[in-house]
Coordinates of C-alpha atoms in Angstrom, one line a residue:
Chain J
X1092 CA -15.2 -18.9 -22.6
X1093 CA -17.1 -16.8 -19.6
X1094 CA -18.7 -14.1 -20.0
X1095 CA -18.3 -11.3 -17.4
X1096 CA -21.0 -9.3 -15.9
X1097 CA -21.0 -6.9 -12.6
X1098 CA -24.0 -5.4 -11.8
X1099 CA -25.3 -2.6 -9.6
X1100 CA -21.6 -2.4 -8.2
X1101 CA -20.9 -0.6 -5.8
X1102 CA -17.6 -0.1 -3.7
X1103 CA -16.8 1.4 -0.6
X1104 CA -13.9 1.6 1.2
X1105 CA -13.9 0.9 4.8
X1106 CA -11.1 2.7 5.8
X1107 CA -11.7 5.7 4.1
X1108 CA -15.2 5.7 3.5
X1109 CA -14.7 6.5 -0.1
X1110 CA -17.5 5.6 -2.7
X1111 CA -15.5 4.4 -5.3
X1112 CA -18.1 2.6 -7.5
X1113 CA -21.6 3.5 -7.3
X1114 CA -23.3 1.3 -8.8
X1115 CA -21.6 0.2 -12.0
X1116 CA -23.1 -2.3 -14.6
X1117 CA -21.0 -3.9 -17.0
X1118 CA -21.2 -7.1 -19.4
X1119 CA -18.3 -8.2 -21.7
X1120 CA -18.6 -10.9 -23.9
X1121 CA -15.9 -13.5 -24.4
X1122 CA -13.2 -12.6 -26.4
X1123 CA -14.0 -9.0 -26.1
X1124 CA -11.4 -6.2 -26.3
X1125 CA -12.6 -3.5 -23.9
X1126 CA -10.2 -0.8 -22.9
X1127 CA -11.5 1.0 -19.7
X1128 CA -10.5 4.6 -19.3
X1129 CA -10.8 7.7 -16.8
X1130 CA -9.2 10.3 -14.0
X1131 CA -7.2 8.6 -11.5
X1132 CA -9.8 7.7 -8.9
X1133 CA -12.5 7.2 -11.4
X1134 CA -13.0 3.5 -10.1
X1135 CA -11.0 1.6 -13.1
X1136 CA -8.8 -0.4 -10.8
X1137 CA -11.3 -0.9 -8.2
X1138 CA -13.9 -2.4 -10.6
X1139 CA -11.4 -4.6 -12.1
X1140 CA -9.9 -5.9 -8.7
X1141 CA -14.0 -7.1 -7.9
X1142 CA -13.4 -9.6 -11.1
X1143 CA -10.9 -11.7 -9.4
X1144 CA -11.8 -11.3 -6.1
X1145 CA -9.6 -9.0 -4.3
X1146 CA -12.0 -6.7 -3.9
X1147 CA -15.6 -7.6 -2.8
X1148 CA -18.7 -5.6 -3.4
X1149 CA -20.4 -3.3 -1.1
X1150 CA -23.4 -3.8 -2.6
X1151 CA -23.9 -5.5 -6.3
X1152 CA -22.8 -8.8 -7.9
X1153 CA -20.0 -10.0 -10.3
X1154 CA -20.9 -13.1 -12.3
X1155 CA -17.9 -14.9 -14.5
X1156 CA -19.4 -17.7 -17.2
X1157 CA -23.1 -17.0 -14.7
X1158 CA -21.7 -18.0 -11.5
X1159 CA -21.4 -15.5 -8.6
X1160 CA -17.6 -14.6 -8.1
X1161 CA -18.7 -14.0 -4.4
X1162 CA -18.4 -17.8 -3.5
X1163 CA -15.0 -17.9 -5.2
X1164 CA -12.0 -17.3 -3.3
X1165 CA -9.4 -15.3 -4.9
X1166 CA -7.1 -18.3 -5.5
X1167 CA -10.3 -20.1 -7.3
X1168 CA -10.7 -16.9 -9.8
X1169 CA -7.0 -16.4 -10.6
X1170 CA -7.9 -19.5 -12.4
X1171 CA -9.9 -17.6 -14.9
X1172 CA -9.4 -14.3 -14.6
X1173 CA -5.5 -13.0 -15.0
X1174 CA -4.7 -9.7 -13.7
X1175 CA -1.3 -7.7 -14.6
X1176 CA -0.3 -5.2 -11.7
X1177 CA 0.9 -1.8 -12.5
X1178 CA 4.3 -1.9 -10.9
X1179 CA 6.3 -5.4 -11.6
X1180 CA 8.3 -4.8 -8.6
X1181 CA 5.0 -5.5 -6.9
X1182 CA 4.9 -8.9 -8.1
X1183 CA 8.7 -10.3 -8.5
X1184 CA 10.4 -12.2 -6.0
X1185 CA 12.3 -15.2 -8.5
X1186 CA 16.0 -15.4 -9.1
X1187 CA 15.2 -16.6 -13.1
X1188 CA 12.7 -15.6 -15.4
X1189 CA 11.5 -18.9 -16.1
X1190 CA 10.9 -19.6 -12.1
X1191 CA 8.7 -16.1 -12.2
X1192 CA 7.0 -17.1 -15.0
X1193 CA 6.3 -20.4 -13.7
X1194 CA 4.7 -19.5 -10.7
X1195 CA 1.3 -18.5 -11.8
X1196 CA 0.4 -22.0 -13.5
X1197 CA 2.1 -24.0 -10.7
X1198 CA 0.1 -22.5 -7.9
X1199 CA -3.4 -23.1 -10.3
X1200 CA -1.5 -26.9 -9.9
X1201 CA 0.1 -27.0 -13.7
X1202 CA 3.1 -29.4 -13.3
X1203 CA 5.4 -31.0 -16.3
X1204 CA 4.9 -30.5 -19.9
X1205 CA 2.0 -28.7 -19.7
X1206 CA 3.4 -26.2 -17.4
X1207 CA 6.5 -26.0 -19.4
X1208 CA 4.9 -25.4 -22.8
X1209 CA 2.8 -22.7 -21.1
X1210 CA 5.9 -21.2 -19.9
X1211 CA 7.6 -21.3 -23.1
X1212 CA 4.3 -19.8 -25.1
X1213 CA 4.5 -16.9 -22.4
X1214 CA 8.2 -16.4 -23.1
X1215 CA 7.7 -16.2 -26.8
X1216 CA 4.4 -13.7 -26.9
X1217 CA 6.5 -11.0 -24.0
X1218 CA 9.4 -11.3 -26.4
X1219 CA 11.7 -13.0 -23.6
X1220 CA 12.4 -16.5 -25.0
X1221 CA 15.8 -15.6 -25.0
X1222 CA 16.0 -14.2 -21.2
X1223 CA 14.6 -17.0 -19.3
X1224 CA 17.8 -17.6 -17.6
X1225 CA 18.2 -14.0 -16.6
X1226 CA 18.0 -12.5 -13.3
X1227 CA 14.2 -10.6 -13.4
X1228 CA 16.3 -7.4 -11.5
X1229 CA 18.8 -7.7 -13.9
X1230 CA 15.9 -6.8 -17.3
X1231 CA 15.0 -2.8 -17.6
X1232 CA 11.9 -1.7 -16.2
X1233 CA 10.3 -1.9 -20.0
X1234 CA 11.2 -6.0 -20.2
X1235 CA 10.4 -6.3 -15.9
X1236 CA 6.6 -4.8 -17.3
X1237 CA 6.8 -7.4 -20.3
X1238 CA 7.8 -10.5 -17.5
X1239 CA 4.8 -9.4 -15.5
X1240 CA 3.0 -9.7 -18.3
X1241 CA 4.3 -13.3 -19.1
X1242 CA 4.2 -14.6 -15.7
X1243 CA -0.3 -14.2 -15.6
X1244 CA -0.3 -15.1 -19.5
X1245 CA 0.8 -18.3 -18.4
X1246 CA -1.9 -18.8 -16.2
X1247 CA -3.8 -19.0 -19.5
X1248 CA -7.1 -17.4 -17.9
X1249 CA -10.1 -17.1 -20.2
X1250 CA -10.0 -13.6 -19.2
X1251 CA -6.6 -11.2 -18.9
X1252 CA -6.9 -7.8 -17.0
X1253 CA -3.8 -5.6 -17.6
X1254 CA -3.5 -2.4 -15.4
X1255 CA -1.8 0.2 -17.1
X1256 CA 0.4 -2.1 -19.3
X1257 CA 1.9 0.8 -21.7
X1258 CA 3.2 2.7 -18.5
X1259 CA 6.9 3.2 -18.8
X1260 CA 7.0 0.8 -22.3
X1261 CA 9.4 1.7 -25.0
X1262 CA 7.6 2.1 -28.5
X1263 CA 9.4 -1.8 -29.4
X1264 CA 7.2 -2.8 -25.5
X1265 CA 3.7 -1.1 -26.8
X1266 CA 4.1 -2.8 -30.0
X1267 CA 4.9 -5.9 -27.5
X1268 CA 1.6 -5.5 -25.6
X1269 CA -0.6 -4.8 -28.6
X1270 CA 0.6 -8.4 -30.3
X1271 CA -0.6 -9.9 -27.3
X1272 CA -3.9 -8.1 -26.5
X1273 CA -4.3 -9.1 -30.2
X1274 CA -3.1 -12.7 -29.8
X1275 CA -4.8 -13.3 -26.9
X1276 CA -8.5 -12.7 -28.2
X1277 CA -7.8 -14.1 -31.7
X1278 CA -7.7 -17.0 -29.4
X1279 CA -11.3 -16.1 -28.4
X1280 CA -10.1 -15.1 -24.6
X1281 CA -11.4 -11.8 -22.7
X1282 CA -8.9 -8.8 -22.3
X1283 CA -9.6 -6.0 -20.1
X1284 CA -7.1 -2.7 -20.3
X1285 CA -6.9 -0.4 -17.8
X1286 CA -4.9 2.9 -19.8
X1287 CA -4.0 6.4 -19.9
X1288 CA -2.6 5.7 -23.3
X1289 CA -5.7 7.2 -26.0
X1290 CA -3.6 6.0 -28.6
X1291 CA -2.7 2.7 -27.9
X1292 CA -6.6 2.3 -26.3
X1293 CA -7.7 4.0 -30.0
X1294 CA -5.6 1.4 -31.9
X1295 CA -5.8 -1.7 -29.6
X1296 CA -9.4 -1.9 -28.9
X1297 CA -12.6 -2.5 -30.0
X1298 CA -14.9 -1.2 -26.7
X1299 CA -14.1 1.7 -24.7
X1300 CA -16.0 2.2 -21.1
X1301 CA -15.0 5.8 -19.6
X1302 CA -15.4 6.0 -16.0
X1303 CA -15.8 8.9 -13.7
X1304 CA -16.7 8.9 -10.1
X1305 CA -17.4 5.7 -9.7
X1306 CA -19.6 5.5 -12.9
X1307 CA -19.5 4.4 -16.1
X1308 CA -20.3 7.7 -18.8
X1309 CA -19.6 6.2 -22.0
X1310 CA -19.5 2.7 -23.5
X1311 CA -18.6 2.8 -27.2
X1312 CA -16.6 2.0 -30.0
X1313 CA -13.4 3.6 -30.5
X1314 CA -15.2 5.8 -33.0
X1315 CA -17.7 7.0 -30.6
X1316 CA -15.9 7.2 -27.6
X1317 CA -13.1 10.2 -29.9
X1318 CA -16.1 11.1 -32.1
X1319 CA -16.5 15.0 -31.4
X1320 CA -19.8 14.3 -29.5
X1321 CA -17.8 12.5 -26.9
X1322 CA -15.4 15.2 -26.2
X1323 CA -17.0 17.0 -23.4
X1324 CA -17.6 13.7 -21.7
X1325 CA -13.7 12.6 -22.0
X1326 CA -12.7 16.2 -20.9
X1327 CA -14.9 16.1 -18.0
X1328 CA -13.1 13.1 -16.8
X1329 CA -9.5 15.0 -17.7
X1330 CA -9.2 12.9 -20.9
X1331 CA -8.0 14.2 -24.3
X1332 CA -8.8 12.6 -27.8
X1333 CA -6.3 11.1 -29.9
X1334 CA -4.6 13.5 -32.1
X1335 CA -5.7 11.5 -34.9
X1336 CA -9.2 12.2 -33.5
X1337 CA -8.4 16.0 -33.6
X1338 CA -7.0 16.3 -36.5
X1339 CA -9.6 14.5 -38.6
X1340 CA -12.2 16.8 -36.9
X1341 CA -10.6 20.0 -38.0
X1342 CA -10.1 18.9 -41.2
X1343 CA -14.5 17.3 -40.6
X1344 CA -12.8 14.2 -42.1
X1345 CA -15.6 12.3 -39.2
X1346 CA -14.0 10.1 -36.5
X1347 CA -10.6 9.4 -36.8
X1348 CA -9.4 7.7 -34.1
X1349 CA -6.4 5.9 -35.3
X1350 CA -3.6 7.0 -37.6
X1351 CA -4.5 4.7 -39.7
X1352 CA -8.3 5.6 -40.0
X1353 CA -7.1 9.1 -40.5
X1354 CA -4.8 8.4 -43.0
X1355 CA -7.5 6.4 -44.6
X1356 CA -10.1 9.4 -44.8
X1357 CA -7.5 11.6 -46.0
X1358 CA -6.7 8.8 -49.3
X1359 CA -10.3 8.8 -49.5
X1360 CA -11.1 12.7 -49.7
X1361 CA -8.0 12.6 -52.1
X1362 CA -9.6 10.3 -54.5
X1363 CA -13.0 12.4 -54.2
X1364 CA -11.5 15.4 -55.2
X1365 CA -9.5 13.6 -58.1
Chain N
X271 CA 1.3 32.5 24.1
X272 CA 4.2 33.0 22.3
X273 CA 3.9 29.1 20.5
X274 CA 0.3 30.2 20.1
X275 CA 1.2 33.0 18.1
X276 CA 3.8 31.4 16.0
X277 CA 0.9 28.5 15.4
X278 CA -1.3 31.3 13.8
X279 CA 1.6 33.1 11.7
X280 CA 2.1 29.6 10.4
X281 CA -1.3 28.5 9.6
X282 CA -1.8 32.0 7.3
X283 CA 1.8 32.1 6.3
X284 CA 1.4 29.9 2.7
X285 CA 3.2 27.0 4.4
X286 CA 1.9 23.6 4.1
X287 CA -1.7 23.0 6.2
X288 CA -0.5 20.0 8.2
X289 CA 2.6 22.4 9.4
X290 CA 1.8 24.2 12.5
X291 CA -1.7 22.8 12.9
X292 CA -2.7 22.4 16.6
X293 CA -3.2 18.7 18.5
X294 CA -6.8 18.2 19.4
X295 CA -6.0 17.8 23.0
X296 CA -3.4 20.0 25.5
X297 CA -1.5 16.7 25.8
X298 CA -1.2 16.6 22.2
X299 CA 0.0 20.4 22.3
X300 CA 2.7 19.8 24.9
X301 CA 6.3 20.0 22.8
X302 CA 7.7 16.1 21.3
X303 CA 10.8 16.5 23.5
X304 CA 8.6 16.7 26.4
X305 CA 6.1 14.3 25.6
X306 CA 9.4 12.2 24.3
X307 CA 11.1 12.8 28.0
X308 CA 7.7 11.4 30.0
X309 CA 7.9 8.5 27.8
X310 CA 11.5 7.7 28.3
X311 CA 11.3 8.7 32.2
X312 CA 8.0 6.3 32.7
X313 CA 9.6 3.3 31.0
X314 CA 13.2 3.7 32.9
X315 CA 11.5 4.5 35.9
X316 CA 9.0 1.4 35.3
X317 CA 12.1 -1.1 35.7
X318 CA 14.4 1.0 38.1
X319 CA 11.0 0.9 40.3
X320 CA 10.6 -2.8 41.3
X321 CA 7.6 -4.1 43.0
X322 CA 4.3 -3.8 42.1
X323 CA 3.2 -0.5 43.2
X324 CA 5.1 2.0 41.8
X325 CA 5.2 0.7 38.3
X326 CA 1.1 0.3 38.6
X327 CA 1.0 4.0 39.8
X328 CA 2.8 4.6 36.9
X329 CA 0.7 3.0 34.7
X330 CA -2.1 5.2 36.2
X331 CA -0.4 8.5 36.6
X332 CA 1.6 8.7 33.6
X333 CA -0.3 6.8 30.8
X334 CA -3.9 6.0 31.7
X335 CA -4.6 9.2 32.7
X336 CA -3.0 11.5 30.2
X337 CA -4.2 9.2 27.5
X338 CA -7.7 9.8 29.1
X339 CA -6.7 13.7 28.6
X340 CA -6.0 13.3 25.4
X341 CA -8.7 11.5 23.9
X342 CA -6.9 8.4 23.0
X343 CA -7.9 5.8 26.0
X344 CA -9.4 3.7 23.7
X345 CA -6.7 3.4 20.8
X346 CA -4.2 3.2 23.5
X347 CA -5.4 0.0 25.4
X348 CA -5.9 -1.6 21.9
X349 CA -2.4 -0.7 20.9
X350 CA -0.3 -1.1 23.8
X351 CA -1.8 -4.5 24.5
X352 CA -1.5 -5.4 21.1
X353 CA 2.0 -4.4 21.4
X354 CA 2.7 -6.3 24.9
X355 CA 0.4 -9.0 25.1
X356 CA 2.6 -11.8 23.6
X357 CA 5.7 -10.8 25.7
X358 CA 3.4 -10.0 29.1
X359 CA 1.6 -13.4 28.5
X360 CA 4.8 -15.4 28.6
X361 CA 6.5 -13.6 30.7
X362 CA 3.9 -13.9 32.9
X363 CA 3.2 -17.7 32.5
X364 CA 7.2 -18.2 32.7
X365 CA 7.3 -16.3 36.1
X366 CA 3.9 -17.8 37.2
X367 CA 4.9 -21.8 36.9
X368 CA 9.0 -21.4 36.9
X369 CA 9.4 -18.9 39.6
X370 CA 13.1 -19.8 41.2
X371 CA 12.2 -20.4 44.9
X372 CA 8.7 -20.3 44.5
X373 CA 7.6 -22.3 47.6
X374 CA 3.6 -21.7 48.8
X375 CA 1.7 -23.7 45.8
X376 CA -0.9 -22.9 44.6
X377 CA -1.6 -25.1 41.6
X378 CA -0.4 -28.1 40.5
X379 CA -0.6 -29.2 36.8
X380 CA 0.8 -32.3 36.4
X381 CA 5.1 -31.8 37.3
X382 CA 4.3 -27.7 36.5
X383 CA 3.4 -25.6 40.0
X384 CA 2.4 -22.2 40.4
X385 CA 3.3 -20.5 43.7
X386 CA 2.5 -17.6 45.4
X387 CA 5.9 -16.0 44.9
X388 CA 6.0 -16.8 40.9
X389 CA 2.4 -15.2 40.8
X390 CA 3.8 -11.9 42.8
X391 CA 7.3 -11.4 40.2
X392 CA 4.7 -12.4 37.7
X393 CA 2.5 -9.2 38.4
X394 CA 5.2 -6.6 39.3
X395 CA 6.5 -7.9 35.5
X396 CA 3.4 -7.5 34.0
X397 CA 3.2 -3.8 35.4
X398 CA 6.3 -3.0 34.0
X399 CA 6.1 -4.3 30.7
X400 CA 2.4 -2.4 30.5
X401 CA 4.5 0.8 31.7
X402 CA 6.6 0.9 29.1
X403 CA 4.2 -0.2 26.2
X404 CA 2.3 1.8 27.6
X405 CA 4.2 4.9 27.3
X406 CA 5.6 4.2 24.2
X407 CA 2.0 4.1 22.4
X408 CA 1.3 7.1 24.1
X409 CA 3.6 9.3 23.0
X410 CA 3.1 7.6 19.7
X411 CA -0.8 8.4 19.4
X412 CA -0.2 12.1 20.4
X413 CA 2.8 13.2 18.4
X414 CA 3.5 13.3 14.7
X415 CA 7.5 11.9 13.8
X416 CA 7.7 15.4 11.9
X417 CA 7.1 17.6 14.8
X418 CA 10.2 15.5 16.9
X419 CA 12.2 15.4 14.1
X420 CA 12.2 19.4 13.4
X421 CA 12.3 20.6 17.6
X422 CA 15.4 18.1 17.4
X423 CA 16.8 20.0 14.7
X424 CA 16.0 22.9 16.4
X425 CA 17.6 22.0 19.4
X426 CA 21.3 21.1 16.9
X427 CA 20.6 17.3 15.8
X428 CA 21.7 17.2 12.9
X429 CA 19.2 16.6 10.3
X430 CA 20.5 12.8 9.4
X431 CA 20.1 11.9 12.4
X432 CA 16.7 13.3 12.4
X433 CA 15.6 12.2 8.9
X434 CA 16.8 8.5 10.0
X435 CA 14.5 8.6 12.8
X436 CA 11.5 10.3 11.0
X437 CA 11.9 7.6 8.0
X438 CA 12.0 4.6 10.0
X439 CA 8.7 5.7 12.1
X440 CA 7.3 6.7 8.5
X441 CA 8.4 3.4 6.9
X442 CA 6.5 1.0 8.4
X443 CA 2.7 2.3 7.4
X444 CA 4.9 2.3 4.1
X445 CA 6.2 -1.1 4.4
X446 CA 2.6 -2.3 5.8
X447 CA 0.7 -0.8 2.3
X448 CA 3.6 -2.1 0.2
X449 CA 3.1 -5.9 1.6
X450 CA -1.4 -5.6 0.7
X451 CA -0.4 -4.7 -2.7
X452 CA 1.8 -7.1 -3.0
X453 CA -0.2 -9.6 -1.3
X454 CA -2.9 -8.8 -4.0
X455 CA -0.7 -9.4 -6.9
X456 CA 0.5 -12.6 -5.7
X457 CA -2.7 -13.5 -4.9
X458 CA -4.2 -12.8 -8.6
X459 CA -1.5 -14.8 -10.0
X460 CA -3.1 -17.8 -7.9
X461 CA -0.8 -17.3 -4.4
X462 CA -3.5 -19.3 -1.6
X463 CA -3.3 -17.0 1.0
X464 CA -6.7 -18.2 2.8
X465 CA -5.9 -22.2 3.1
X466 CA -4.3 -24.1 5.5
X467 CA -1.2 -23.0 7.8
X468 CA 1.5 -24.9 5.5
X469 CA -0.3 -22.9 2.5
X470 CA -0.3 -20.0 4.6
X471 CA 3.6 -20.4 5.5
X472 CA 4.4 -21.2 2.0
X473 CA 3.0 -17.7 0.2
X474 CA 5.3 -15.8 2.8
X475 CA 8.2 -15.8 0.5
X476 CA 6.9 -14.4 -2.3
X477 CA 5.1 -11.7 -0.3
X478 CA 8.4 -10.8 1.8
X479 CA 10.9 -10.8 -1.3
X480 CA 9.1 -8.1 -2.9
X481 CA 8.7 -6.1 0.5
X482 CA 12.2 -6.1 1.2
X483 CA 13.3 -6.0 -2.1
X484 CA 11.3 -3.0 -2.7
X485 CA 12.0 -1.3 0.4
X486 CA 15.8 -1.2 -0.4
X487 CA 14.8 0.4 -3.6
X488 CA 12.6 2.8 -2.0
X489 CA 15.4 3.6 0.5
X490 CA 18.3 4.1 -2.5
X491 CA 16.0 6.4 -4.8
X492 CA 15.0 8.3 -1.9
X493 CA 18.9 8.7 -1.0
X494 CA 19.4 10.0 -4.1
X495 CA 16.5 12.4 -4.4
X496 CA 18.0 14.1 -0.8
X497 CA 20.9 14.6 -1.8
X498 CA 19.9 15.7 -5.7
X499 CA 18.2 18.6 -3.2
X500 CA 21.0 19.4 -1.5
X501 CA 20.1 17.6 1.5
X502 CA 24.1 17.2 2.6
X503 CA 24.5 20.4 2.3
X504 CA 26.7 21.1 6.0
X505 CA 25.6 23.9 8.4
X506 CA 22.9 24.8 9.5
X507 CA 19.2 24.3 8.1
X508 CA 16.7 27.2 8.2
X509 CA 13.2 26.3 9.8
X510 CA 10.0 27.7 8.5
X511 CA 8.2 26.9 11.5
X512 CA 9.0 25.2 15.4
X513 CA 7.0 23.3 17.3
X514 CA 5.6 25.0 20.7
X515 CA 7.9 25.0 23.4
X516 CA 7.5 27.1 26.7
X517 CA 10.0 27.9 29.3
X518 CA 7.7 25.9 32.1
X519 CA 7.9 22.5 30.0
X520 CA 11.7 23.0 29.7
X521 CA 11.8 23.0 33.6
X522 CA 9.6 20.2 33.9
X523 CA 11.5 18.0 31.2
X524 CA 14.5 18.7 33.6
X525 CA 13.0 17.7 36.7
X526 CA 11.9 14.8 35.2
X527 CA 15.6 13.7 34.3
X528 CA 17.0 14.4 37.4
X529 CA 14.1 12.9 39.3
X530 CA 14.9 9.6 37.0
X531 CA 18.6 10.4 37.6
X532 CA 18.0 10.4 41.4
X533 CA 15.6 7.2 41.2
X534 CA 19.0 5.3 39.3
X535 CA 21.0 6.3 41.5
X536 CA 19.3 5.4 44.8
X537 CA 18.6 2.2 43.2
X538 CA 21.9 1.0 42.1
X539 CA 22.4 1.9 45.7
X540 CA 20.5 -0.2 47.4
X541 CA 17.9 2.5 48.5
X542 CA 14.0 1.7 48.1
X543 CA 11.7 -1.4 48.2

């Protein structure tokens, strides 16, 4: 498995002129859960759109597994690195599930069993085994999300990107996305998150990278990145804590990102005091 | 003086910045019906003309040098050749070897001859179809769709009419940022888009299904969000702010009908080169 690494990155837009990253450096390690956070504008989907090669660098250099992404063409990286768009309606053009699922891994040449049992494992993981007959405008816009998400795990990249994959979930599709994040780098592969979701980032990763302007302010653990000290950092970039985070800080239980970590220092100040 | 003033009282008014801000040029600053009027006159007048002088003259008069007034020369030439070239090239080449008639040669390639007659339609063609792209972009560069759409509804259009007009202008930068972001997530999922021609040509369906797909979308959700604000509601609509008219252009956009009007007519009669 590659590992990723962009250095001294910077972005600007032509059109605009906009500095969008100035000069961001970044290493992740394979099979590394790294949730990247920040304002909209902050750079997140323009740093993750120079790791498969849609966007180029201004200035700076992306290396995948040590080789230069720069002499890769964007067809050559989607063979590695996976990204989920935003909006699915972006993306889907099939009359069938399967057939949108199935074009990822036939256009990086998959063909037969492979490509079916690929297609199947997608299914299964996104929870649409049972759709794959179904008419992709016929799903809600939760499952369309989840088919998205099927149609580049198929590609079976050594790295996934998702952009924004909680947006417009139900609870059952967060649960959905989380499984696979988890799935997916038990398996010792890369995934990238883009989110405005603290909880789901607090509960479903183990790095998170806050961006703003173009920069990367904080690179921590889920701990460090809700501790208290981080606060004035996230709020500068319009971000809140978790509640969990809150709450545990009022009651100075420490960092307490997760429900579950919060619940856990509660049980443990409990038995304390017994 | 009058539009001047009602330009201020906008711009300080609490009304959205972009409403009631100025052009950069005086061309810009004339009113959309006019600059819409010179537009329609130069491109009817282009084809009732014939020959090869008046439609060049109006090439000249009524696009090159109000687009060098207004600022916009350069985008202008870029666009409206853009725009023409493929139908002025064949047109051209079509007239050029294929002329009916065409008698004084003056190249032969192979059983394909140009004459001197073919080269002659081919030109007074060529100036046409430059007239009329050429007015068309420049009533494009200088006028925003909102600014036509609300002196129309000024004027009694109804406000479909005008919204219909104003959205498909607006739709296509929309259509054209829809297709790169599509383009991008087809491409991330492995779509070649920078190989060979039959690679090329094979990526187009999955890029245009979305595009269209989405549009339609677009279009119904917008529908709905009209009309969830009342948007056909009958009568008529108060405006916040007009575009600048003046009783001179109204006179001029009228003598540029009937001056068309005439130019038909004398045509269809028989009257002129």
């Amino acid at each position: 498995m590659p590992e990723l690494e962009a250095r001294g990155l910077v972005h600007v837009y032509r059109d605009s002129g906009v500095r969008a990253l100035d000069g961001v450096d970044l290493r992740v390690a394979p099979g590394e859960r790294v949730a990247i956070i920040g304002q909209n504008g902050s750079g997140k989907t323009t740093l993750v759109r120079h790791l498969n090669g849609l966007l180029r660098p201004t200035e700076g250099r992306v290396t995948i597994g040590g080789e230069d992404a720069s002499g890769m063409t964007v067809a050559q990286l989607a063979s590695r690195v996976g990204l989920v768009f935003q909006d699915p309606d972006r993306q889907i053009f099939s009359s069938s599930v399967t057939a949108e699922v199935e074009f990822g891994p036939r256009n990086l040449g998959r063909r037969g069993e492979r490509l079916r049992a690929s297609v199947a494992r997608a299914l299964v993981a996104a929870g649409l085994a049972d759709d794959g007959e179904a008419n992709p405008y016929d799903l809600g816009g939760s499952r369309r999300k989840l088919l998205a998400l099927a149609s580049v795990l198929a590609m079976e990249t050594d790295v996934l990107v998702l952009d924004e994959p909680t947006t417009g979930q139900d609870a059952r599709g967060v649960e959905r996305v989380r499984e696979v994040v988890e799935e997916v780098t038990t398996e010792g592969r890369t995934v990238i998150a883009i989110s405005h979701d603290m909880r789901f980032v607090a509960e479903t990763f183990r790095r998170v990278v806050v961006m703003r302007e173009g920069r990367i302010v904080l690179d921590g653990t889920p701990d460090e990145a809700f501790a208290h000290e981080s606060w004035e950092t996230l709020s500068s970039t319009y971000l809140e804590p978790t509640l969990a985070a809150r709450i545990g800080h009022r009651l100075g239980l420490g960092p307490t990102p997760t429900d579950e970590g919060l619940i856990a220092a509660l049980a443990a100040r409990g038995r304390t005091a017994q | 003086m009058a539009g001047r003033e009602r330009l201020t009282r906008a711009s300080h008014s609490g009304l959205p910045e972009w409403l009631g801000r100025p052009g950069p040029s005086a061309y810009h600053r004339l009113n959309p019906l006019t600059k819409a009027t010179l537009a329609t006159v130069t491109a009817v007048a282009a084809v009732a003309l014939g020959g090869l002088v008046g439609p060049a003259l109006l090439v000249i008069g009524a696009v090159l040098i109000p687009a060098v007034a207004a600022g916009v020369l350069g985008r202008l030439l870029r666009l409206s050749l853009l725009l023409a070239l493929p139908i002025a090239i064949s047109a051209f080449l079509v007239n050029l070897f294929f002329f009916p008639g065409g008698r004084t040669e003056l190249l032969r390639i192979g059983p394909i001859v140009a004459t001197a007659e073919g080269l002659g339609f081919a030109l007074e063609i060529l100036a046409r179809i430059l007239a009329i792209s050429g007015a068309v972009t420049l009533f494009y560069l200088t006028t925003r769709p909102s600014d036509l759409v609300l002196d129309l509804e000024r004027r009694g259009v109804s406000p479909r009419i005008g919204f219909v007009a104003n959205a498909s202008v607006q739709a296509v930068p929309a259509m054209v940022e829809r297709a790169v972001q599509i383009t991008a997530a087809q491409r991330a999922r492995g779509l070649d888009t920078e190989g060979s021609p039959l690679r090329r040509a094979r990526g187009i369906l999955p890029i245009v299904g979305p595009v269209i797909l989405g549009s339609i979308a677009e279009v119904e959700e917008r529908t709905m969000a009209l009309e969830a604000r009342a948007f056909g509601r009958p009568g008529r609509r108060t405006l916040l702010w007009a575009p600048h008219d003046t009783a001179a252009e109204g006179v001029v956009r009228w003598l540029l009908l009937a001056g068309l009007l005439v130019l038909v007519v004398a045509r269809l009669a028989g009257v002129g080169p």
